[in-house]
XYZ file of C-alpha atoms in Angstrom:
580
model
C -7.837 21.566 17.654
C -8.440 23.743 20.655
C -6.343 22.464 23.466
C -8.212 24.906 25.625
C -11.165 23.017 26.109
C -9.518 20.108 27.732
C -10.288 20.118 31.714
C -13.793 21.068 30.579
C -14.478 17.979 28.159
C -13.210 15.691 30.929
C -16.028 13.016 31.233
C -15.628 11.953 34.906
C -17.999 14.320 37.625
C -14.366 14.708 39.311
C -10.839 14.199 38.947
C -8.446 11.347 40.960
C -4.775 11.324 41.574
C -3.309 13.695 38.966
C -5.500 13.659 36.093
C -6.147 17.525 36.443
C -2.827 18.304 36.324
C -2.061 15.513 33.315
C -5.095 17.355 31.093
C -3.056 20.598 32.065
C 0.369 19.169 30.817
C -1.436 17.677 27.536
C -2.945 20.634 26.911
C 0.123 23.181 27.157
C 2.180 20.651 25.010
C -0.350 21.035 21.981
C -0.561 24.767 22.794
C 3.031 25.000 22.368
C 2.358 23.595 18.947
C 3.437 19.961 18.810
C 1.411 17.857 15.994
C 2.103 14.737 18.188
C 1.699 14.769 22.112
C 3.154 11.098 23.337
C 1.200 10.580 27.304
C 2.788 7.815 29.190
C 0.281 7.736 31.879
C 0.521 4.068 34.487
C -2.174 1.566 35.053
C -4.614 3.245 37.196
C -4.310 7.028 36.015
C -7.651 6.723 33.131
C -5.878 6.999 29.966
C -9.384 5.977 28.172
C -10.849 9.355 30.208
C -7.564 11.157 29.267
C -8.013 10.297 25.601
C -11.843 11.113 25.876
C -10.867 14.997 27.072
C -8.291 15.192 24.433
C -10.800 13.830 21.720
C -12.874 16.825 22.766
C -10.695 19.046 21.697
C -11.168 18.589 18.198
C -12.448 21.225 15.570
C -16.173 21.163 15.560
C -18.822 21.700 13.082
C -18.826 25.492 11.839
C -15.668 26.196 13.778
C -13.679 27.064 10.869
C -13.614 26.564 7.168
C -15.511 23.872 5.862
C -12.866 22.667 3.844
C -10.863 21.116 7.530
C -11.473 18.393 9.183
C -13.441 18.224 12.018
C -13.819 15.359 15.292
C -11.647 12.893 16.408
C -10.856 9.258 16.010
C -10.084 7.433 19.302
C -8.607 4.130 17.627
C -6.630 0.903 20.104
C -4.982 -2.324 19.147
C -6.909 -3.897 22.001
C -10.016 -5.519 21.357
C -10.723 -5.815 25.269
C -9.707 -2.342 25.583
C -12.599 -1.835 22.788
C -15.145 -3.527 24.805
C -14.005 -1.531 28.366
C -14.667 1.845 26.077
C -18.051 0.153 25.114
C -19.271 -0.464 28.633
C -18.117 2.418 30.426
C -21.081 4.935 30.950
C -18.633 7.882 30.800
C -17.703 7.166 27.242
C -21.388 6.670 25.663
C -20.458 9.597 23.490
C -17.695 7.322 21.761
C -19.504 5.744 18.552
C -17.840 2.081 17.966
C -17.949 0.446 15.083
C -16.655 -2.767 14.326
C -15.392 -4.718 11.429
C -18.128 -7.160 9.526
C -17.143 -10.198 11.090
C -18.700 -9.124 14.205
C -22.014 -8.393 13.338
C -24.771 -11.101 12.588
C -27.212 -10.440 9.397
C -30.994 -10.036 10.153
C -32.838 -11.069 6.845
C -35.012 -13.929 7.366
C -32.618 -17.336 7.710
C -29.965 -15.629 7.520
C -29.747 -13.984 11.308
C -26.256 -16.845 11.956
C -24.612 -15.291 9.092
C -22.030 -12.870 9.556
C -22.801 -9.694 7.511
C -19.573 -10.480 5.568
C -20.985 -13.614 4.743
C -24.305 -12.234 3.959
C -26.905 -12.190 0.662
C -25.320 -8.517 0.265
C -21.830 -9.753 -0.075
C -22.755 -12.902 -2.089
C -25.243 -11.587 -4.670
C -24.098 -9.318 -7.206
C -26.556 -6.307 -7.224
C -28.409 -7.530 -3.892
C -30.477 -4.552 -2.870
C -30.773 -5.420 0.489
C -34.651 -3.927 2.003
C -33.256 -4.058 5.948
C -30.038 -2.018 5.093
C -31.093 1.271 7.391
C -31.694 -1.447 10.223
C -28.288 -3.350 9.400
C -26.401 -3.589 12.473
C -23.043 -3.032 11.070
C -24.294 -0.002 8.478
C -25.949 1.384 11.221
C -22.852 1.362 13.486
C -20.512 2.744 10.654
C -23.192 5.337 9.750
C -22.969 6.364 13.818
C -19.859 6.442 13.699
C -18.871 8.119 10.604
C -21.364 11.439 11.254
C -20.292 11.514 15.253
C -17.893 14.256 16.637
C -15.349 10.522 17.951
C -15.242 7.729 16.137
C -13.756 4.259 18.398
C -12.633 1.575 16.424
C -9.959 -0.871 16.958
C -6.296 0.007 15.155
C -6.946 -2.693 12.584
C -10.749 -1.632 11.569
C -8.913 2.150 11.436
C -5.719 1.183 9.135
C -8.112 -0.948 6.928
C -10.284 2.080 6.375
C -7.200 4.297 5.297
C -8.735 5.837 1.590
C -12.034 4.808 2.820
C -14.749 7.768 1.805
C -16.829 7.099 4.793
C -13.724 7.298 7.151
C -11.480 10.091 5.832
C -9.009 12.785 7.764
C -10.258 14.331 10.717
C -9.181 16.676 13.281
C -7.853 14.603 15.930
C -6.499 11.047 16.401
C -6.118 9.278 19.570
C -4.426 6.229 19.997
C -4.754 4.442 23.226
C -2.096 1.559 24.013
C 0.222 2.945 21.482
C 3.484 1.938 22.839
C 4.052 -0.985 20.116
C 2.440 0.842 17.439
C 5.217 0.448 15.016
C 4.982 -3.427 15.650
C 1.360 -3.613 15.115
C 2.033 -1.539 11.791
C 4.654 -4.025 11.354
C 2.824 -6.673 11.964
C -0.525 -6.013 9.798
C 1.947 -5.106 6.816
C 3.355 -8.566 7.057
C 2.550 -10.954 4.009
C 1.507 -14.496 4.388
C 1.555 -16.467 1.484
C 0.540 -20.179 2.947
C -2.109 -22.511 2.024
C -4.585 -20.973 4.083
C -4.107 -17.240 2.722
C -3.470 -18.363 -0.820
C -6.684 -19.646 -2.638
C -4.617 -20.087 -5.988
C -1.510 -21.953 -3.775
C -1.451 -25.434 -5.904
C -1.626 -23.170 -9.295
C 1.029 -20.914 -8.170
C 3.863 -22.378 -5.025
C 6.621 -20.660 -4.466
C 9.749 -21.605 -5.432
C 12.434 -21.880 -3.625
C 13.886 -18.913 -1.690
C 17.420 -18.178 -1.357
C 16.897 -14.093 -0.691
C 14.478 -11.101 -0.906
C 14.888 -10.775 -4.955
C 13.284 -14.471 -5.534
C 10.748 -13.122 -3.722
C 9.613 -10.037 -6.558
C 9.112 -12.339 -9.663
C 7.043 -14.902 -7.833
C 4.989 -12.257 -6.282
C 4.804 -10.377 -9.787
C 3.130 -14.024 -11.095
C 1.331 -14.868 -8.274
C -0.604 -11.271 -8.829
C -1.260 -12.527 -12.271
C -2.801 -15.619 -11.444
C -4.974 -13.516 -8.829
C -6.565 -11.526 -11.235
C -7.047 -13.896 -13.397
C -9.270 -16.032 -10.483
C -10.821 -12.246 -10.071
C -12.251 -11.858 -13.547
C -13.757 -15.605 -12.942
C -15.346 -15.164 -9.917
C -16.670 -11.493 -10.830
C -18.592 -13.643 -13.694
C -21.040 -15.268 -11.140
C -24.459 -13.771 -10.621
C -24.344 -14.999 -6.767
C -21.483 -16.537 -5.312
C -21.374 -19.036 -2.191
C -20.072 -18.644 0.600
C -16.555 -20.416 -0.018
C -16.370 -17.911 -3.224
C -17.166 -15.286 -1.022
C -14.382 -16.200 1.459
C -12.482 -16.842 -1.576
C -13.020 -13.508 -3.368
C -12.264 -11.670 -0.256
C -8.766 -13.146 0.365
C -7.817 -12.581 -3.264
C -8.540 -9.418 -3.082
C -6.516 -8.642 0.005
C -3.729 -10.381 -1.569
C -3.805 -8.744 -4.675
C -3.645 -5.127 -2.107
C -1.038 -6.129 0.070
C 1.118 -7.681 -2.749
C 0.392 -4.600 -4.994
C 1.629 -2.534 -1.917
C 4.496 -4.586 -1.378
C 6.339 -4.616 -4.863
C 5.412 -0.343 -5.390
C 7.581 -0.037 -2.180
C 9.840 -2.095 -2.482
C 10.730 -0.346 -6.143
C 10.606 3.250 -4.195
C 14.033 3.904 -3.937
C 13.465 6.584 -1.439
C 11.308 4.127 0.884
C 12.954 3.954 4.304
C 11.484 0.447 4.588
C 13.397 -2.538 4.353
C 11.996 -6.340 3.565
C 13.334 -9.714 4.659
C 11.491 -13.214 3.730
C 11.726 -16.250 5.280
C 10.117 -19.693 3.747
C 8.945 -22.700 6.049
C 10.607 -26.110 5.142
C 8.509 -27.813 7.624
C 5.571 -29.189 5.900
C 1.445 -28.639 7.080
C -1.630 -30.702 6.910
C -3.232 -28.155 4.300
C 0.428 -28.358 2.620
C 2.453 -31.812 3.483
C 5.949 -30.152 1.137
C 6.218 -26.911 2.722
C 7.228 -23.924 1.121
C 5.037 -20.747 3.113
C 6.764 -17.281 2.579
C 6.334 -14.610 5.686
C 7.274 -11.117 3.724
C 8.243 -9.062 6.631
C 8.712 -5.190 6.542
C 10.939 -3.594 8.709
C 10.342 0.026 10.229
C 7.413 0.310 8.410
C 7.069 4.615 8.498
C 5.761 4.273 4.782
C 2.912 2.273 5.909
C 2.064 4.174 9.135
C 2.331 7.730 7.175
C -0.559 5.826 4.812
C -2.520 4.115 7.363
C -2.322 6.958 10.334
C -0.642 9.928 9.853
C -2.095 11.285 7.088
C -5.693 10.295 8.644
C -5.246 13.208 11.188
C -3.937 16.795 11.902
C -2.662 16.046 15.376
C -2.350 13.088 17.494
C -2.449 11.590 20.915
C -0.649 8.064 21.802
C -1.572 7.271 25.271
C 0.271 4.026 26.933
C 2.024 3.455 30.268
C 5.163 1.728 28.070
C 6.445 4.445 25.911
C 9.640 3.937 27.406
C 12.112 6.229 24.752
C 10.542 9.117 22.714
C 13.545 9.329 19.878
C 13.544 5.642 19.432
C 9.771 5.713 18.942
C 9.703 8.774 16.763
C 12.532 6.478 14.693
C 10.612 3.285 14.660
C 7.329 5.536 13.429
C 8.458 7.716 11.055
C 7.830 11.075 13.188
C 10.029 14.216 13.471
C 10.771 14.379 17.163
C 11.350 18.094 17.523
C 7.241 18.445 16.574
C 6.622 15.137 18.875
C 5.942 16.080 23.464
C 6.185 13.683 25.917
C 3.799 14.599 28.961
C 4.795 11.986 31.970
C 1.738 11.199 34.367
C 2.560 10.086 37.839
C 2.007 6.889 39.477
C -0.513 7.307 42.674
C -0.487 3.688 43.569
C 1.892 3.115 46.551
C 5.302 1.531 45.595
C 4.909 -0.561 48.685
C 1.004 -2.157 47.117
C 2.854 -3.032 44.029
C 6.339 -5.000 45.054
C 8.286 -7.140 42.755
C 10.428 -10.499 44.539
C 13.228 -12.193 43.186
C 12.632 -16.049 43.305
C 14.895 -16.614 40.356
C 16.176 -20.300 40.059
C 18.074 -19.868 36.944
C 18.216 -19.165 33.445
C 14.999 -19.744 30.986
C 16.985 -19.525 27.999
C 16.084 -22.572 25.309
C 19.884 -23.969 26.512
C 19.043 -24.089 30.282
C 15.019 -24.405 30.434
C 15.060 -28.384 30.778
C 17.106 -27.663 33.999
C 15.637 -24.389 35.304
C 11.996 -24.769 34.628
C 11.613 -27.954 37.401
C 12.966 -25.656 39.798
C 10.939 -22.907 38.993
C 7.755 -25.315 39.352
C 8.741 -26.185 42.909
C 8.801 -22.301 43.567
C 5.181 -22.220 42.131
C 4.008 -25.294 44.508
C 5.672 -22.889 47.418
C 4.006 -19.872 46.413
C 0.698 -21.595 46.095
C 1.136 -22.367 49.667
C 2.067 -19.110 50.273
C -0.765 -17.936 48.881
C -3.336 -20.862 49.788
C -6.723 -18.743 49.493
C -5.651 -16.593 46.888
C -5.914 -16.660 42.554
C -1.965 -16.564 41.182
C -1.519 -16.146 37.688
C 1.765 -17.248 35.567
C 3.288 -15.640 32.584
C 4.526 -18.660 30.622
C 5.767 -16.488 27.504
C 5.332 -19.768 25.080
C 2.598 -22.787 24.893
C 5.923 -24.763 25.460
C 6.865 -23.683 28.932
C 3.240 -23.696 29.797
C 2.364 -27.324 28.629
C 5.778 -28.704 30.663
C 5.635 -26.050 33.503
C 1.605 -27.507 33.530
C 2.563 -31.080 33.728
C 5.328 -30.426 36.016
C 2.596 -29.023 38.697
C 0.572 -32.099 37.932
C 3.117 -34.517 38.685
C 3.907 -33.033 41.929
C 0.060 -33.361 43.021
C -1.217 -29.750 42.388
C -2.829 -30.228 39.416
C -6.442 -29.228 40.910
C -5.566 -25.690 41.627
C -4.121 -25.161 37.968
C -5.643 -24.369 35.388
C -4.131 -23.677 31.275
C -5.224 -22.982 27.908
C -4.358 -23.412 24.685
C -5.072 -21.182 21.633
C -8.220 -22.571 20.730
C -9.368 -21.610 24.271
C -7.517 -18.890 25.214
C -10.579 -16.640 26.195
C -13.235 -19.678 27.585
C -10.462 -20.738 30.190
C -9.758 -17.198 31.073
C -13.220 -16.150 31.638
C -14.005 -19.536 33.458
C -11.108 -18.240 35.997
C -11.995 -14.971 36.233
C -15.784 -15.986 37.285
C -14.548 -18.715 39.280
C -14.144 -18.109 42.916
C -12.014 -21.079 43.807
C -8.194 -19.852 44.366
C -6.848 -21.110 40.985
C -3.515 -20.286 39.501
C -3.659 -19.929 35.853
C -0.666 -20.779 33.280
C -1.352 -17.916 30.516
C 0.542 -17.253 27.041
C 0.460 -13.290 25.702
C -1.550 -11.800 28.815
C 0.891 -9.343 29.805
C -1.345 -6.754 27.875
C -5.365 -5.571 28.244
C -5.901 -8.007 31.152
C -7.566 -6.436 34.262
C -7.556 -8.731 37.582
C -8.489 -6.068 39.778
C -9.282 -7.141 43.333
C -9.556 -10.799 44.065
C -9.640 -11.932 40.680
C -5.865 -12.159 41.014
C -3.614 -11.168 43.968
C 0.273 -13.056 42.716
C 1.966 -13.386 39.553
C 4.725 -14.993 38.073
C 6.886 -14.348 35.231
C 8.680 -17.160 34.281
C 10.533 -15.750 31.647
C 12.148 -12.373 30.313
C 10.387 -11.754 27.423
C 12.960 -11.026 24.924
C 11.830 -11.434 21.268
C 12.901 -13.908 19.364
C 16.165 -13.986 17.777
C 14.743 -16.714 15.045
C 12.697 -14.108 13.733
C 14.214 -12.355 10.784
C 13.287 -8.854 11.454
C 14.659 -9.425 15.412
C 17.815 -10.814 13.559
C 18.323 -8.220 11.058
C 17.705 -5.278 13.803
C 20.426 -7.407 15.835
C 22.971 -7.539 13.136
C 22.752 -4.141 12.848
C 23.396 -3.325 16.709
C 19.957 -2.547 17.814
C 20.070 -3.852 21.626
C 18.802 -1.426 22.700
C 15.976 -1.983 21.206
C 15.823 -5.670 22.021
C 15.915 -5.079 25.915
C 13.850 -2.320 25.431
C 11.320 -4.303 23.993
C 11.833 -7.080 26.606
C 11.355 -4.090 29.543
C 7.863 -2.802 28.143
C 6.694 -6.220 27.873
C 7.833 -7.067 31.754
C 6.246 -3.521 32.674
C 2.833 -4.458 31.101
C 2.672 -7.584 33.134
C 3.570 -6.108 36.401
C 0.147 -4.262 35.763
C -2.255 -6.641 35.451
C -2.742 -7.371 39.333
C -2.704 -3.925 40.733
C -5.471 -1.839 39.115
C -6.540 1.127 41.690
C -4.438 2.936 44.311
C -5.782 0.693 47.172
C -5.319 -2.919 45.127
C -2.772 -4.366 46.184
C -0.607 -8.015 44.665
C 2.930 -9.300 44.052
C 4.828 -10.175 41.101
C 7.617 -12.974 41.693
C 10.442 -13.078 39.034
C 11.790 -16.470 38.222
C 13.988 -16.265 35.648
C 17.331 -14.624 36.623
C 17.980 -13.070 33.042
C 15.059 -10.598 34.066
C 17.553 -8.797 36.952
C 19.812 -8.505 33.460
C 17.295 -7.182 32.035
C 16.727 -4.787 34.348
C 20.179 -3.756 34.876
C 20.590 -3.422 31.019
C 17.629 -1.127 30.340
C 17.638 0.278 33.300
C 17.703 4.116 31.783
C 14.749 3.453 30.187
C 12.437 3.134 33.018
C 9.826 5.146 33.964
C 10.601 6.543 37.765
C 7.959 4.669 39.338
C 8.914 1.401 38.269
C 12.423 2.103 39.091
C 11.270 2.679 42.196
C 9.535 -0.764 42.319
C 12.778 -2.310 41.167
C 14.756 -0.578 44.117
C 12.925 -2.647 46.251
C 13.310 -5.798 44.594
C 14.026 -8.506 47.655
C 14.188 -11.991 47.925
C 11.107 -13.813 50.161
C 11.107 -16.057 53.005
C 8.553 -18.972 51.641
C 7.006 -21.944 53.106
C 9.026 -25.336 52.429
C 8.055 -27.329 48.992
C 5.038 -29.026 50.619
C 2.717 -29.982 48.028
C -0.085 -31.096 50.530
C -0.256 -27.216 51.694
C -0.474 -26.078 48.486
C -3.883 -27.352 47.908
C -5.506 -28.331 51.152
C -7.500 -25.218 51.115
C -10.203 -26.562 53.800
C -8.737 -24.867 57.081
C -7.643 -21.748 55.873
C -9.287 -18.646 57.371
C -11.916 -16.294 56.865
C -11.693 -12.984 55.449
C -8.094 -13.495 54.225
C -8.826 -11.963 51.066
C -9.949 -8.645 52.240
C -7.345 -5.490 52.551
C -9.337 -2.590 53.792
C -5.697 -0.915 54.997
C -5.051 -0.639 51.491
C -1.458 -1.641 51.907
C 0.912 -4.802 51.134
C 2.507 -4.634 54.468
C -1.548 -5.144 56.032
C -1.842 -8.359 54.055
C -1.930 -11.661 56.164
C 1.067 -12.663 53.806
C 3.493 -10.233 54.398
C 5.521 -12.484 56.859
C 6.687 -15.090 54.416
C 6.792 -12.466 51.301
C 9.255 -10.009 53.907
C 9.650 -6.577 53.936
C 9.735 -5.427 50.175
């Protein structure tokens, strides 16, 4: 890597806010020889152009000996944050490829079929005549002989051994903050009915504790391979035996992967299991396993580290460099943490305490009614404007959802559920009436710039939850900090979905009172500029619960929306939300 070269490879005709001076602060941290370089850089400040520059940087062709790696990987969890690499003009030099799944086979009748599904995965010894016009081979061959490579994290940790995709120079990971949960998560086991062809030849026993676990894994593996060897005796396979053979062989990976680490006595990770009683349709008695790893640094050294010689993680979140060194495996005396400025005003971005109580599962039937009537209110407050509320769970939403209903605001809300999570959002993004919409999980990679959403609610603090046995086990061994750490970056992510560019301006109401806790609790582990957005947390003046107001939209004025002062004390609003 030549750190050198990284205000010159810089996509953008000119720099805004600090992004000079961040390039200048990356680049002396690699200079002063740290492998890993950790950039917390806030919504707004270009991480995907910062990550570009650094990418740049990477060994060329002929540089040095031909035995190093050369390029750069540029690799996020985020599919959205995928397709925003994919349509921005300054990053056409990024080659994406995606996995299978998302590219469509173009042999006569066959142009529905994914290319995972296609005659080339079905038939053994299919010599396919299109294959140089293949969309997907033609991606990965793009994007294995150019200088960056952009995938998403999954597509890159899949491809760890692959020939085509092997070490290079540079990795860049953009959204990195939960990187050791995302490693944690795609490590995870399933073994259900759904992941399971061989389930009714091979169910689980009972489980009582992690060593039950190793002998029925050990059989299940058998019975596998046996399925294998039968399927790999067809001449062309359908596409049920295609699904079929491809699960069994990611089984038979992740279980082989499982039992060698958990036999490595030196592994630092540790496994807990839990089994469902609750029965399914595909499975009426129950009986699903989740094999959980926790701390995985085995599986990111495998799947990351060793693709690279030095690294980039870019996120706004990274709120604790030891305890993310810890939870990743890395040395922290070779790991820098560059900090990049906010430039959005404080005053653009403020945060209001509407907090009616407690959200916790004990106090929800009584809080949550209350914190619908402060919805109906802030509806009215903001009568011409899209609001958008952080539900945390599809059981808050459904009752906070029929709550509005029932008190005669149902037309302005609008919900989904996880079967059309992305249709409703995109239908209120496009639309231009001013909706409020009850999301679940859109604290992250969700850009309402503008008008598409000036108000926000969090109805809950985020903590994670204490059923899950990985969240338990950290507990029981006194990781709280970790817990309202987690809880914090989740909060921060949300708080930047509405405010996108230095003159954007929208406000984010808090109505669950454990988030002050929160805030108190973690408060060392904020980045400055949003403890200076919680400094000026303050408590609104709203208009009475009148439902009526809240959606009689007919009279209300022209040009409300617009904001050319650029600031949140400008807005026709700023009476009833107070001074900030």
């Amino acid at each position: 890597m030549d750190p050198s070269r990284i205000v010159s490879e810089f996509p953008a005709p000119s720099f805004r806010g600090t992004q000079r001076q961040a390039l200048r602060d990356i680049r002396d941290a690699f200079a002063a020889g740290n492998d890993v370089v950790l950039v917390r850089a806030p919504t707004g400040s270009g991480k995907s152009l910062l990550a570009r520059a650094i990418a740049g940087c990477a060994r060329r062709d002929g540089e040095d000996a031909p035995s190093l790696p050369t390029g750069a990987y540029y690799t996020t969890p985020q599919v959205s944050q995928l397709d925003d690499v994919a349509g921005d003009e300054l990053l056409s030099d990024l080659s994406i490829i995606r996995g299978k799944s998302n590219y469509s086979c173009i042999l006569p009748g066959e142009t529905s079929t994914p290319v995972d599904r296609a005659p080339c995965a079905r038939e053994r010894g299919f010599d396919c005549p299109v294959q140089h016009r293949c969309p997907y081979f033609a991606d990965r061959a793009n994007a294995s002989d150019s200088p960056i490579a952009a995938m998403t994290l999954a597509y890159f940790m899949q491809t760890a051994g692959s020939e085509v995709f092997g070490e290079r120079d540079v990795v860049v990971i953009d959204e990195a903050h939960g990187l050791a949960e995302w490693a944690e998560m795609y490590a995870t086991i399933e073994l259900s009915p759904a992941t399971v062809p061989v389930w009714e030849s091979c169910r689980p026993p009972d489980i009582e504790a992690l060593s039950d676990v190793e002998p029925y894994a050990e059989r299940l593996l058998d019975v596998c391979g046996r399925r294998q060897e039968e399927l790999r005796g067809f001449v062309e396979l359908s596409e049920a035996q295609v699904e079929e053979r491809d699960a069994l062989a990611e089984l038979v990976r992740d279980l082989g992967w499982f039992l060698e680490d958990l036999r490595d006595h030196d592994s630092p990770t540790v496994w807990v299991a839990d089994q469902s009683d609750r029965g399914t349709r595909e499975d009426p008695r129950g009986g699903a396993i989740s094999i959980k790893p926790l701390d995985p640094a085995r599986y990111l050294h495998h799947t990351v580290w060793n693709r690279g010689h030095t690294f980039a993680l870019l996120s706004a979140t990274m709120l604790d460099k030891d305890a993310f060194c810890r939870s990743a495996g890395l040395d922290p005396g070779t790991v820098a943490m560059v900090d990049v400025p906010h430039t959005f005003p404080v005053e653009n971005r403020p945060l209001y305490d509407v907090t009616q109580g407690k959200m916790t599962y004990e106090h929800r039937e009584e809080t949550l009614p209350e914190v619908a009537r402060v919805v109906v209110r802030l509806m009215a407050a903001h009568d011409d404007e899209k609001g958008l509320i952080h539900a945390h769970s599809y059981a808050i939403a459904e009752r906070l959802t029929e709550l509005l209903r029932e008190f005669g605001v149902g037309s302005r809300v609008r919900s989904h559920d996880s079967g059309t999570r992305d249709a409703a959002l995109s239908g209120w993004k496009r639309s231009d009436d001013p909706d409020v919409f009850v999301s679940v999980k859109m604290e992250e990679a969700l850009n309402l710039r503008g008008d598409l959403c000036r108000w926000q609610v969090l109805c809950k603090a985020p903590y994670p939850n204490t059923n899950d046995s990985r969240v338990a086990r950290r507990l029981e061994d006194g990781q709280w900090a970790w817990y309202y750490r987690t809880a914090l970056r989740t909060v921060i992510q949300a708080c930047g979905r509405v405010v996108r560019a230095p003159d954007d301006y929208g406000a984010t109401y808090l109505a669950d009172s454990s988030l002050l806790d929160l805030f108190e609790r973690a408060r060392s582990d904020m980045p400055p500029w949003f403890d200076a957005q919680v400094d000026r947390v303050s408590r609104p003046e709203l208009p009475p619960f009148d439902p009526a107001s809240a959606v009689d939209t007919a009279d209300r004025p022209a040009g409300r929306r617009s904001n050319p002062a650029g600031s949140i004390d400008d807005h026709p609003l700023s009476d009833v939300w107070g001074d900030g």
